[in-house]
Amino acid sequence: MHQIIFYTISAMLLISGILTVTTLKFFRAAVYLLATLVLTAGIYFMMAFNFIAIVQIVIYVGGIVVLILFSILLTSTPGAKVDKPKWKNLLSGLLVSLAGLFITSYVFTGYVFKTIKTGPENMQVKSIGMQLLNIKSSGYLLPFELITLLLLVAMISSITIAVGEHKKPELIKTAPLSDTIDKILEEINSENNLDKPASEEIDDKTALKK
Amino acid sequence: MFGVPISHVLIVSTALFFIGAYGFLTRTHLIMVLMSMELMLNSTCLNFIIFNKYLFPGTQDGLLFTLFIITIAAAEAAIAIAIILNLYRNFQSVSPEETTTLKY
């Protein structure tokens, strides 16, 4: 039973992966990518890695695919198509991927893995957290801290890249309140000054008429 | 337990990785290239989980590495999309063939 489900899931996984890299429409590619990620989460569920499956669905499907869809919406019209790849690129891509696939699978099918068969263990989230924040043997505190720094740097730099160079420096400078009041007063005065010659002209005209 | 030999699962993840490599080499749009990269990272995560399940049951090192890879993928996607939006503002297109200011 497990085997049937696994082979079905992996066949669907490979088909949706191939469609992701071959379809010419943006939205279809994004939806096929979403299907691939969800099916990968299904394989994690089958291997009893529930926590990582949930993380995969939340971050990849809920975060990255939605981000990609947003960027597609911002940079292209709906229903737009990508250009077809050049023959040279197509040929080299096919060559590299097929050769890599055959060489890699030849290498690891010839190797005998010492698999250990155990019953289904239920992995506690608490033990994951304990190992993640442990500084003793097999603890992962240093990579954890580095990842937090990396996330901070990524957030700052993406904001800087996306916003930068579009605000003019005059908009950033804010004059103090007294200066703006002075400017308003000057404007009012100049308006009055403008009014005076106009009224004088009118006076002149009326004088001429007289 | 799982009933599937390890080589079959490894073939699935390898095929997924080289599908991603094919897309990375042939796509003509930067967002599509980014999607192919996500496929490759995803297959790497799958590989870590497979080895953790079959060769080292009872430990969690592969799982933690998968967590780190997912985090790095999220950060990389955010920065790449910011760069792509900026490119689109400057060149009105996001094809890697047309953005040739840094070429030569």
Coordinates of C-alpha atoms in Angstrom, one line a residue:
Chain A
M1 CA 0.0 0.0 0.0
H2 CA 2.8 2.4 1.0
Q3 CA 4.6 1.5 -2.2
I4 CA 1.6 2.2 -4.5
I5 CA 1.1 5.6 -2.8
F6 CA 4.8 6.4 -3.1
Y7 CA 5.1 5.5 -6.7
T8 CA 2.0 7.5 -7.6
I9 CA 3.2 10.6 -5.7
S10 CA 6.7 10.4 -7.3
A11 CA 5.3 10.0 -10.8
M12 CA 3.1 13.1 -10.3
L13 CA 6.0 14.9 -8.8
L14 CA 8.2 14.3 -11.8
I15 CA 5.5 15.1 -14.3
S16 CA 4.7 18.4 -12.6
G17 CA 8.4 19.2 -12.3
I18 CA 8.9 18.6 -16.1
L19 CA 5.8 20.8 -16.8
T20 CA 7.2 23.5 -14.6
V21 CA 10.3 23.9 -16.7
T22 CA 8.7 23.4 -20.1
T23 CA 5.4 25.3 -20.0
L24 CA 5.5 28.7 -21.7
K25 CA 2.9 30.5 -19.6
F26 CA 3.9 32.1 -16.3
F27 CA 0.9 31.3 -14.2
R28 CA 0.9 27.6 -15.2
A29 CA 4.5 27.3 -14.4
A30 CA 3.9 28.8 -10.9
V31 CA 0.9 26.5 -10.3
Y32 CA 3.0 23.4 -11.4
L33 CA 5.8 24.5 -9.1
L34 CA 3.2 24.7 -6.3
A35 CA 2.0 21.2 -7.1
T36 CA 5.6 19.9 -7.0
L37 CA 6.3 21.4 -3.6
V38 CA 3.0 20.1 -2.1
L39 CA 3.8 16.6 -3.5
T40 CA 7.3 16.8 -2.0
A41 CA 5.6 17.6 1.3
G42 CA 3.5 14.4 0.7
I43 CA 6.7 12.4 0.5
Y44 CA 7.9 13.9 3.8
F45 CA 4.5 12.9 5.4
M46 CA 5.0 9.4 4.1
M47 CA 8.4 9.2 5.8
A48 CA 6.9 10.4 9.1
F49 CA 8.7 13.7 9.0
N50 CA 5.6 15.7 9.9
F51 CA 7.3 18.8 11.2
I52 CA 9.3 19.4 8.1
A53 CA 6.3 18.7 5.9
I54 CA 4.3 21.4 7.6
V55 CA 7.3 23.8 7.4
Q56 CA 7.6 23.0 3.7
I57 CA 3.9 23.8 3.1
V58 CA 3.9 27.0 5.2
I59 CA 7.2 28.5 3.9
Y60 CA 7.5 27.2 0.4
V61 CA 3.8 27.2 -0.7
G62 CA 2.6 30.0 1.5
G63 CA 5.6 32.2 1.2
I64 CA 7.8 31.7 -1.8
V65 CA 5.2 30.7 -4.4
V66 CA 3.0 33.6 -3.4
L67 CA 6.0 35.9 -3.7
I68 CA 6.8 34.5 -7.2
L69 CA 3.1 35.0 -8.2
F70 CA 3.3 38.6 -7.0
S71 CA 6.4 39.3 -9.0
I72 CA 4.9 37.7 -12.1
L73 CA 1.8 40.0 -11.7
L74 CA 4.1 43.0 -11.3
T75 CA 6.3 42.4 -14.3
S76 CA 4.0 40.9 -17.0
T77 CA 0.4 41.0 -18.2
P78 CA -1.8 38.0 -17.4
G79 CA -1.7 35.2 -20.0
A80 CA 1.7 36.4 -21.4
K81 CA 4.0 33.8 -22.8
V82 CA 7.8 33.4 -22.4
D83 CA 10.0 33.3 -25.5
K84 CA 11.0 29.8 -26.6
P85 CA 14.5 28.9 -25.7
K86 CA 17.2 28.9 -28.4
W87 CA 18.2 25.6 -30.0
K88 CA 21.7 26.0 -28.6
N89 CA 20.5 26.4 -25.1
L90 CA 17.9 23.6 -25.4
L91 CA 20.5 21.2 -26.7
S92 CA 23.1 22.0 -24.0
G93 CA 20.5 21.8 -21.3
L94 CA 19.2 18.5 -22.5
L95 CA 22.7 17.2 -22.8
V96 CA 23.8 18.3 -19.3
S97 CA 20.7 17.2 -17.5
L98 CA 20.5 13.7 -19.2
A99 CA 24.2 13.1 -18.8
G100 CA 24.1 14.2 -15.1
L101 CA 21.1 12.0 -14.4
F102 CA 22.6 8.9 -16.0
I103 CA 26.0 9.4 -14.4
T104 CA 24.6 10.1 -10.9
S105 CA 22.1 7.2 -11.0
Y106 CA 24.8 4.9 -12.3
V107 CA 27.0 5.8 -9.4
F108 CA 24.5 5.3 -6.6
T109 CA 22.8 2.3 -7.9
G110 CA 26.2 0.5 -7.9
Y111 CA 26.8 1.4 -4.3
V112 CA 25.3 -0.7 -1.5
F113 CA 23.8 1.5 1.2
K114 CA 23.8 0.1 4.7
T115 CA 20.2 0.9 5.5
I116 CA 18.9 0.4 9.1
K117 CA 15.4 -0.8 9.4
T118 CA 13.5 0.5 12.4
G119 CA 9.9 0.9 13.2
P120 CA 8.2 4.2 12.6
E121 CA 9.5 6.6 15.2
N122 CA 7.5 9.6 16.2
M123 CA 9.7 12.6 16.2
Q124 CA 8.9 15.2 18.8
V125 CA 9.1 18.9 18.0
K126 CA 10.6 19.4 21.4
S127 CA 13.6 17.4 20.6
I128 CA 14.1 19.3 17.4
G129 CA 14.1 22.6 19.3
M130 CA 16.4 21.2 22.0
Q131 CA 19.0 20.1 19.3
L132 CA 18.6 23.4 17.4
L133 CA 19.5 25.5 20.5
N134 CA 22.1 23.2 22.0
I135 CA 25.8 24.3 22.3
K136 CA 27.0 20.8 23.4
S137 CA 27.7 17.9 21.1
S138 CA 25.7 17.8 17.8
G139 CA 24.1 21.2 18.7
Y140 CA 23.2 23.7 16.0
L141 CA 23.2 27.0 17.8
L142 CA 25.8 28.7 15.7
P143 CA 24.1 28.0 12.3
F144 CA 20.9 29.0 13.9
E145 CA 22.3 32.4 14.9
L146 CA 23.9 32.8 11.5
I147 CA 20.6 32.1 9.8
T148 CA 18.9 34.8 11.9
L149 CA 21.6 37.3 10.9
L150 CA 21.2 36.2 7.2
L151 CA 17.4 36.8 7.4
L152 CA 17.9 40.3 8.9
V153 CA 20.5 41.1 6.1
A154 CA 18.2 39.7 3.4
M155 CA 15.3 41.8 4.7
I156 CA 17.2 45.0 4.8
S157 CA 18.9 44.5 1.5
S158 CA 15.8 43.6 -0.4
I159 CA 14.1 46.7 0.9
T160 CA 17.1 48.8 -0.1
I161 CA 17.3 47.3 -3.5
A162 CA 13.6 47.6 -4.3
V163 CA 13.1 51.1 -2.9
G164 CA 16.5 52.8 -3.5
E165 CA 17.3 55.6 -6.0
H166 CA 13.6 56.5 -6.6
K167 CA 13.0 59.0 -3.8
K168 CA 14.5 62.4 -4.7
P169 CA 16.7 64.0 -2.1
E170 CA 14.4 67.0 -1.9
L171 CA 11.5 64.9 -0.7
I172 CA 13.6 63.5 2.1
K173 CA 14.7 66.9 3.5
T174 CA 12.0 68.3 5.7
A175 CA 12.2 71.9 6.5
P176 CA 11.5 72.9 10.1
L177 CA 8.1 74.3 10.9
S178 CA 9.2 77.9 11.3
D179 CA 10.7 78.0 7.8
T180 CA 7.4 76.7 6.3
I181 CA 5.5 79.4 8.2
D182 CA 7.9 82.0 6.9
K183 CA 7.5 80.7 3.3
I184 CA 3.7 80.9 3.6
L185 CA 3.9 84.4 5.0
E186 CA 6.2 85.4 2.1
E187 CA 3.8 83.9 -0.4
I188 CA 0.9 85.8 1.1
N189 CA 3.0 89.0 1.0
S190 CA 3.9 88.4 -2.6
E191 CA 0.3 87.7 -3.5
N192 CA -0.5 91.0 -1.9
N193 CA 2.3 92.7 -3.8
L194 CA 0.9 91.1 -7.0
D195 CA -2.5 92.4 -6.1
K196 CA -1.4 95.9 -5.6
P197 CA 0.0 96.4 -9.1
A198 CA -3.1 94.8 -10.6
S199 CA -5.3 97.1 -8.7
E200 CA -3.1 100.1 -9.6
E201 CA -3.4 99.0 -13.3
I202 CA -7.1 98.9 -12.9
D203 CA -6.9 102.3 -11.3
D204 CA -4.8 103.5 -14.2
K205 CA -7.3 102.1 -16.7
T206 CA -10.2 103.7 -14.9
A207 CA -8.2 106.8 -14.7
L208 CA -7.6 106.6 -18.5
K209 CA -11.3 106.0 -19.1
K210 CA -12.0 109.0 -17.0
Chain B
M1 CA 8.4 0.2 7.4
F2 CA 8.4 2.2 4.2
G3 CA 8.8 -0.7 1.8
V4 CA 10.5 1.2 -1.0
P5 CA 14.3 0.6 -1.6
I6 CA 16.5 3.7 -1.1
S7 CA 17.7 3.8 -4.7
H8 CA 14.2 4.4 -6.0
V9 CA 13.7 7.4 -3.8
L10 CA 17.2 8.7 -4.7
I11 CA 16.3 8.4 -8.4
V12 CA 13.3 10.6 -7.8
S13 CA 15.3 13.3 -6.1
T14 CA 18.1 13.1 -8.7
A15 CA 15.6 13.4 -11.5
L16 CA 14.0 16.4 -9.8
F17 CA 17.4 18.0 -9.5
F18 CA 18.3 17.6 -13.1
I19 CA 14.9 18.8 -14.2
G20 CA 15.7 22.0 -12.3
A21 CA 19.1 22.2 -13.9
Y22 CA 17.5 21.8 -17.4
G23 CA 15.1 24.7 -16.6
F24 CA 18.0 26.8 -15.2
L25 CA 19.9 26.4 -18.5
T26 CA 17.1 26.9 -21.0
R27 CA 14.7 29.4 -19.5
T28 CA 14.5 32.9 -21.1
H29 CA 12.9 34.7 -18.2
L30 CA 14.5 35.5 -14.8
I31 CA 11.5 34.5 -12.7
M32 CA 11.4 31.1 -14.5
V33 CA 15.1 30.7 -13.7
L34 CA 14.3 31.4 -10.1
M35 CA 11.6 28.7 -10.1
S36 CA 14.0 26.2 -11.5
M37 CA 16.4 27.1 -8.7
E38 CA 13.6 26.4 -6.2
L39 CA 13.1 23.0 -7.7
M40 CA 16.8 22.2 -7.3
L41 CA 16.9 23.3 -3.7
N42 CA 13.7 21.3 -3.1
S43 CA 15.3 18.1 -4.4
T44 CA 18.4 18.7 -2.2
C45 CA 16.0 18.9 0.8
L46 CA 14.4 15.7 -0.3
N47 CA 17.9 14.1 -0.4
F48 CA 18.8 15.1 3.1
I49 CA 15.5 13.7 4.4
I50 CA 16.0 10.4 2.5
F51 CA 19.4 9.8 4.0
N52 CA 18.2 10.8 7.4
K53 CA 15.4 8.3 7.1
Y54 CA 17.2 5.4 5.7
L55 CA 20.8 5.6 7.0
F56 CA 20.5 7.4 10.3
P57 CA 17.1 6.8 11.8
G58 CA 16.7 8.2 15.3
T59 CA 18.8 11.3 14.6
Q60 CA 17.6 14.7 13.3
D61 CA 20.6 16.2 11.5
G62 CA 19.2 15.9 8.0
L63 CA 16.0 17.5 9.2
L64 CA 17.8 20.5 10.7
F65 CA 19.8 20.9 7.5
T66 CA 16.5 20.9 5.6
L67 CA 15.2 23.6 7.8
F68 CA 18.3 25.7 7.1
I69 CA 18.0 25.1 3.4
I70 CA 14.3 26.2 3.4
T71 CA 15.2 29.4 5.3
I72 CA 18.0 30.2 2.9
A73 CA 15.7 29.6 -0.1
A74 CA 13.2 32.0 1.3
A75 CA 15.8 34.7 1.8
E76 CA 17.3 34.1 -1.6
A77 CA 13.9 34.3 -3.3
A78 CA 13.1 37.7 -1.6
I79 CA 16.4 39.2 -2.7
A80 CA 16.1 37.8 -6.2
I81 CA 12.6 39.2 -6.6
A82 CA 13.8 42.6 -5.4
I83 CA 16.6 42.6 -8.0
I84 CA 14.2 41.4 -10.7
L85 CA 11.7 44.3 -10.0
N86 CA 14.6 46.8 -10.1
L87 CA 15.8 45.3 -13.4
Y88 CA 12.2 45.6 -14.8
R89 CA 12.1 49.3 -13.8
N90 CA 15.4 50.0 -15.6
F91 CA 15.2 47.8 -18.7
Q92 CA 11.4 47.2 -19.1
S93 CA 12.2 43.5 -19.5
V94 CA 13.5 40.7 -17.4
S95 CA 15.1 38.5 -20.0
P96 CA 18.7 37.6 -19.2
E97 CA 19.5 38.0 -22.9
E98 CA 18.4 41.7 -23.0
T99 CA 20.0 43.1 -19.8
T100 CA 23.4 43.5 -21.3
T101 CA 24.7 46.6 -19.5
L102 CA 27.4 44.7 -17.7
K103 CA 28.4 42.7 -20.7
Y104 CA 31.9 43.7 -22.1

